[in-house]
Amino acid sequence: MEGKWLIADRDLNEREGLKWLLKTSSIPVTNIFLASDFQEFIVMFEKETPDVVLMELDMISKEEWTTFRELMQIYAPVLLLTSAEATFEKARLAIDMQALDLMIKPFSTTKVKSAYQKASRKLTAKNSTGGSFHSSYYHKEISYEALFLSQAASTENYHIAAFQTESNETIDTLHSYLTEYPFKDIHGILPLSDMVIVLFQETCPNITEQCQKAMRRWEEEFSDPLAIVIHKGQSQTLTLNQKYLQTRKMLELTYYKGYQQIVEFDNPPDWVHTDPFLTPPEQREWVDMLANFALEKIKKWLYDEFLQLNHPFPEPGLVRIRLTSILAQVRRFMKTYNLNEDQDFDREYRYIFNSILYDTVLYRTVQNLILFNQRLFVGAKTSIQNLKQDPIERAMSFLEANFSKSSLRLEDVAKYVDRNPSYFSHLLASSTNSSFTDVLAGIRIKEAKRLLLETNKPVKEISALVGYQNSNYFSRIFKELSGSSPREFRMKKVTMLNGEMGSV
């Protein structure tokens, strides 16, 4: 379907370049008109009534903005916008005008051609519906303010359907697709940065069926998975903003359930509270699984903990924190075998960390973590082979990873480094000038000092965490090695800090 295009830009080279790209494209165009300022744009627009407008936002002054908005609402051309300012304000104006695209200068030829193609498809869809395409899309009674701001309940009731792709990079494509899709009984289409909201009339009888058909067609044409949440609550007391907030909360279930599905609801989910941090027994279990390269145990632990969840689900943010607590144990394991100094392992560790924070689906993060541990174990075993000739270094690494076990004995470490206990004791004394007991106590007391300074944990708990079941014995050893009791050590540091603060 051929159409008239109006390109408005203050820069002559930009205008001519945009015109040339349009003329050399495969898009059918009747005429191309140019405007170099806003007044020329108004004259040309009223004279020719173009089907597509490509407008430089920066040429519109504040005083002229109302005129431009009213003109676009009355004639409803397909609208493309450009700007030299990549700012939130420009993006907000583009969204407010329901622009098909906002292109930031300097232009990319690929980006411009893509925007032209979208405008052409939208123009074809508009003409195929006899010009009624924009009647709901530019409805004046529904705005972003109603969606985002709390207000009095409307006399009209709308159902909300939220469409979300797994990647935000395809939201623009999703928006174009939905504006061209032949929905019935819709009141508006509102694109956001991470989803597209479709408002259906309260009387629409087949919202789910329409959404199912839209999803099937999307899957045929595009590869990015799609999730749809439909708010069908009948409460007249809810504002559009309240419905939107409930819908957004419901969409978070994709973290557990994945995409390629449609979810209907009347009331949003209630998250169940969960402790996001590993308990001391869980920490010891992870230390043990990592130290023994127990990949199957790790896999079962992660599956049981994260992939067997049922309604009510824990708040996704708490689950992400819990995963980072596990990753902290993995990081400690990496340091034991110096794997953190390997650039490839360190890069992959950061990738897993970002996956925990930002991945949209939980099961993918869990799989990534399992595969990462598998590769770490291979790296650790290689590291052990490289250290075969240095049993003391391997022993120290083992002690650093296992000092919290109260049952740890010389025989355990000797077995780990494949040496006779008596011979290993001799090697250790020759290398460190200390006995096994003194070396182990030094490691434990060092960790105890850190916990005393960096946490508010009671002395009895710290004693258990560093491998001493008897807190009185722990206090005696602590005083022998540091010259003060655990409580005195903590108080001295507090007093010192207070003194430094008072002198500032």
PDB file of N, CA and C in Angstrom, residues 353-393:
ATOM      1  N   PHE A 353      27.324 -14.877  38.341  1.00  0.00           N
ATOM      2  CA  PHE A 353      26.827 -13.850  39.262  1.00  0.00           C
ATOM      3  C   PHE A 353      25.761 -12.990  38.577  1.00  0.00           C
ATOM      4  N   ASN A 354      26.019 -12.574  37.341  1.00  0.00           N
ATOM      5  CA  ASN A 354      25.041 -11.783  36.602  1.00  0.00           C
ATOM      6  C   ASN A 354      23.798 -12.596  36.278  1.00  0.00           C
ATOM      7  N   SER A 355      23.977 -13.884  36.024  1.00  0.00           N
ATOM      8  CA  SER A 355      22.832 -14.750  35.773  1.00  0.00           C
ATOM      9  C   SER A 355      21.918 -14.811  36.991  1.00  0.00           C
ATOM     10  N   ILE A 356      22.523 -14.903  38.171  1.00  0.00           N
ATOM     11  CA  ILE A 356      21.728 -14.927  39.410  1.00  0.00           C
ATOM     12  C   ILE A 356      20.951 -13.626  39.580  1.00  0.00           C
ATOM     13  N   LEU A 357      21.595 -12.514  39.286  1.00  0.00           N
ATOM     14  CA  LEU A 357      20.955 -11.211  39.505  1.00  0.00           C
ATOM     15  C   LEU A 357      19.890 -10.889  38.468  1.00  0.00           C
ATOM     16  N   TYR A 358      20.132 -11.271  37.213  1.00  0.00           N
ATOM     17  CA  TYR A 358      19.297 -10.732  36.133  1.00  0.00           C
ATOM     18  C   TYR A 358      18.584 -11.756  35.266  1.00  0.00           C
ATOM     19  N   ASP A 359      18.940 -13.027  35.347  1.00  0.00           N
ATOM     20  CA  ASP A 359      18.284 -13.995  34.467  1.00  0.00           C
ATOM     21  C   ASP A 359      16.796 -14.053  34.791  1.00  0.00           C
ATOM     22  N   THR A 360      15.983 -14.180  33.741  1.00  0.00           N
ATOM     23  CA  THR A 360      14.531 -14.088  33.917  1.00  0.00           C
ATOM     24  C   THR A 360      13.891 -15.406  34.333  1.00  0.00           C
ATOM     25  N   VAL A 361      14.630 -16.509  34.244  1.00  0.00           N
ATOM     26  CA  VAL A 361      14.071 -17.820  34.572  1.00  0.00           C
ATOM     27  C   VAL A 361      15.003 -18.541  35.544  1.00  0.00           C
ATOM     28  N   LEU A 362      14.443 -19.021  36.644  1.00  0.00           N
ATOM     29  CA  LEU A 362      15.237 -19.616  37.715  1.00  0.00           C
ATOM     30  C   LEU A 362      15.952 -20.882  37.276  1.00  0.00           C
ATOM     31  N   TYR A 363      15.275 -21.767  36.535  1.00  0.00           N
ATOM     32  CA  TYR A 363      15.890 -23.053  36.211  1.00  0.00           C
ATOM     33  C   TYR A 363      17.150 -22.871  35.365  1.00  0.00           C
ATOM     34  N   ARG A 364      17.206 -21.820  34.564  1.00  0.00           N
ATOM     35  CA  ARG A 364      18.389 -21.577  33.753  1.00  0.00           C
ATOM     36  C   ARG A 364      19.586 -21.199  34.650  1.00  0.00           C
ATOM     37  N   THR A 365      19.328 -20.378  35.660  1.00  0.00           N
ATOM     38  CA  THR A 365      20.390 -20.010  36.601  1.00  0.00           C
ATOM     39  C   THR A 365      20.917 -21.229  37.331  1.00  0.00           C
ATOM     40  N   VAL A 366      20.006 -22.117  37.766  1.00  0.00           N
ATOM     41  CA  VAL A 366      20.413 -23.332  38.478  1.00  0.00           C
ATOM     42  C   VAL A 366      21.271 -24.216  37.579  1.00  0.00           C
ATOM     43  N   GLN A 367      20.874 -24.377  36.327  1.00  0.00           N
ATOM     44  CA  GLN A 367      21.655 -25.194  35.399  1.00  0.00           C
ATOM     45  C   GLN A 367      23.036 -24.582  35.173  1.00  0.00           C
ATOM     46  N   ASN A 368      23.077 -23.262  35.027  1.00  0.00           N
ATOM     47  CA  ASN A 368      24.360 -22.574  34.851  1.00  0.00           C
ATOM     48  C   ASN A 368      25.281 -22.823  36.042  1.00  0.00           C
ATOM     49  N   LEU A 369      24.711 -22.785  37.245  1.00  0.00           N
ATOM     50  CA  LEU A 369      25.509 -22.986  38.461  1.00  0.00           C
ATOM     51  C   LEU A 369      26.040 -24.413  38.538  1.00  0.00           C
ATOM     52  N   ILE A 370      25.221 -25.384  38.151  1.00  0.00           N
ATOM     53  CA  ILE A 370      25.659 -26.787  38.173  1.00  0.00           C
ATOM     54  C   ILE A 370      26.801 -27.005  37.179  1.00  0.00           C
ATOM     55  N   LEU A 371      26.636 -26.490  35.979  1.00  0.00           N
ATOM     56  CA  LEU A 371      27.674 -26.647  34.956  1.00  0.00           C
ATOM     57  C   LEU A 371      28.971 -25.945  35.367  1.00  0.00           C
ATOM     58  N   PHE A 372      28.841 -24.810  36.044  1.00  0.00           N
ATOM     59  CA  PHE A 372      30.015 -24.082  36.513  1.00  0.00           C
ATOM     60  C   PHE A 372      30.769 -24.902  37.547  1.00  0.00           C
ATOM     61  N   ASN A 373      30.039 -25.516  38.477  1.00  0.00           N
ATOM     62  CA  ASN A 373      30.684 -26.365  39.478  1.00  0.00           C
ATOM     63  C   ASN A 373      31.378 -27.559  38.825  1.00  0.00           C
ATOM     64  N   GLN A 374      30.744 -28.104  37.802  1.00  0.00           N
ATOM     65  CA  GLN A 374      31.347 -29.234  37.096  1.00  0.00           C
ATOM     66  C   GLN A 374      32.696 -28.842  36.498  1.00  0.00           C
ATOM     67  N   ARG A 375      32.753 -27.665  35.879  1.00  0.00           N
ATOM     68  CA  ARG A 375      34.006 -27.209  35.281  1.00  0.00           C
ATOM     69  C   ARG A 375      35.037 -26.851  36.354  1.00  0.00           C
ATOM     70  N   LEU A 376      34.559 -26.309  37.481  1.00  0.00           N
ATOM     71  CA  LEU A 376      35.476 -25.991  38.580  1.00  0.00           C
ATOM     72  C   LEU A 376      36.135 -27.253  39.134  1.00  0.00           C
ATOM     73  N   PHE A 377      35.362 -28.332  39.246  1.00  0.00           N
ATOM     74  CA  PHE A 377      35.921 -29.574  39.784  1.00  0.00           C
ATOM     75  C   PHE A 377      37.023 -30.109  38.871  1.00  0.00           C
ATOM     76  N   VAL A 378      36.815 -30.002  37.568  1.00  0.00           N
ATOM     77  CA  VAL A 378      37.847 -30.422  36.627  1.00  0.00           C
ATOM     78  C   VAL A 378      39.095 -29.566  36.825  1.00  0.00           C
ATOM     79  N   GLY A 379      38.879 -28.252  36.962  1.00  0.00           N
ATOM     80  CA  GLY A 379      40.011 -27.348  37.176  1.00  0.00           C
ATOM     81  C   GLY A 379      40.716 -27.619  38.489  1.00  0.00           C
ATOM     82  N   ALA A 380      39.946 -27.931  39.541  1.00  0.00           N
ATOM     83  CA  ALA A 380      40.543 -28.186  40.849  1.00  0.00           C
ATOM     84  C   ALA A 380      41.374 -29.472  40.829  1.00  0.00           C
ATOM     85  N   LYS A 381      40.856 -30.490  40.144  1.00  0.00           N
ATOM     86  CA  LYS A 381      41.610 -31.751  40.073  1.00  0.00           C
ATOM     87  C   LYS A 381      42.909 -31.550  39.304  1.00  0.00           C
ATOM     88  N   THR A 382      42.852 -30.736  38.268  1.00  0.00           N
ATOM     89  CA  THR A 382      44.081 -30.418  37.538  1.00  0.00           C
ATOM     90  C   THR A 382      45.061 -29.680  38.432  1.00  0.00           C
ATOM     91  N   SER A 383      44.531 -28.771  39.243  1.00  0.00           N
ATOM     92  CA  SER A 383      45.370 -28.013  40.172  1.00  0.00           C
ATOM     93  C   SER A 383      46.019 -28.940  41.193  1.00  0.00           C
ATOM     94  N   ILE A 384      45.259 -29.947  41.644  1.00  0.00           N
ATOM     95  CA  ILE A 384      45.805 -30.906  42.612  1.00  0.00           C
ATOM     96  C   ILE A 384      46.966 -31.677  41.996  1.00  0.00           C
ATOM     97  N   GLN A 385      46.790 -32.083  40.734  1.00  0.00           N
ATOM     98  CA  GLN A 385      47.871 -32.805  40.061  1.00  0.00           C
ATOM     99  C   GLN A 385      49.140 -31.958  39.970  1.00  0.00           C
ATOM    100  N   ASN A 386      48.911 -30.657  39.742  1.00  0.00           N
ATOM    101  CA  ASN A 386      50.063 -29.751  39.636  1.00  0.00           C
ATOM    102  C   ASN A 386      50.751 -29.543  40.976  1.00  0.00           C
ATOM    103  N   LEU A 387      50.001 -29.779  42.063  1.00  0.00           N
ATOM    104  CA  LEU A 387      50.567 -29.542  43.389  1.00  0.00           C
ATOM    105  C   LEU A 387      50.999 -30.832  44.090  1.00  0.00           C
ATOM    106  N   LYS A 388      50.985 -31.942  43.325  1.00  0.00           N
ATOM    107  CA  LYS A 388      51.314 -33.231  43.930  1.00  0.00           C
ATOM    108  C   LYS A 388      52.673 -33.208  44.638  1.00  0.00           C
ATOM    109  N   GLN A 389      53.594 -32.425  44.089  1.00  0.00           N
ATOM    110  CA  GLN A 389      54.946 -32.395  44.662  1.00  0.00           C
ATOM    111  C   GLN A 389      55.047 -31.445  45.846  1.00  0.00           C
ATOM    112  N   ASP A 390      53.936 -30.782  46.195  1.00  0.00           N
ATOM    113  CA  ASP A 390      53.969 -29.836  47.312  1.00  0.00           C
ATOM    114  C   ASP A 390      52.840 -30.178  48.277  1.00  0.00           C
ATOM    115  N   PRO A 391      52.991 -31.229  49.061  1.00  0.00           N
ATOM    116  CA  PRO A 391      51.914 -31.655  49.961  1.00  0.00           C
ATOM    117  C   PRO A 391      51.578 -30.617  51.024  1.00  0.00           C
ATOM    118  N   ILE A 392      52.542 -29.785  51.428  1.00  0.00           N
ATOM    119  CA  ILE A 392      52.261 -28.792  52.462  1.00  0.00           C
ATOM    120  C   ILE A 392      51.291 -27.735  51.931  1.00  0.00           C
ATOM    121  N   GLU A 393      51.505 -27.294  50.680  1.00  0.00           N
ATOM    122  CA  GLU A 393      50.599 -26.299  50.108  1.00  0.00           C
ATOM    123  C   GLU A 393      49.200 -26.866  49.962  1.00  0.00           C
TER     124      GLU A 393
END
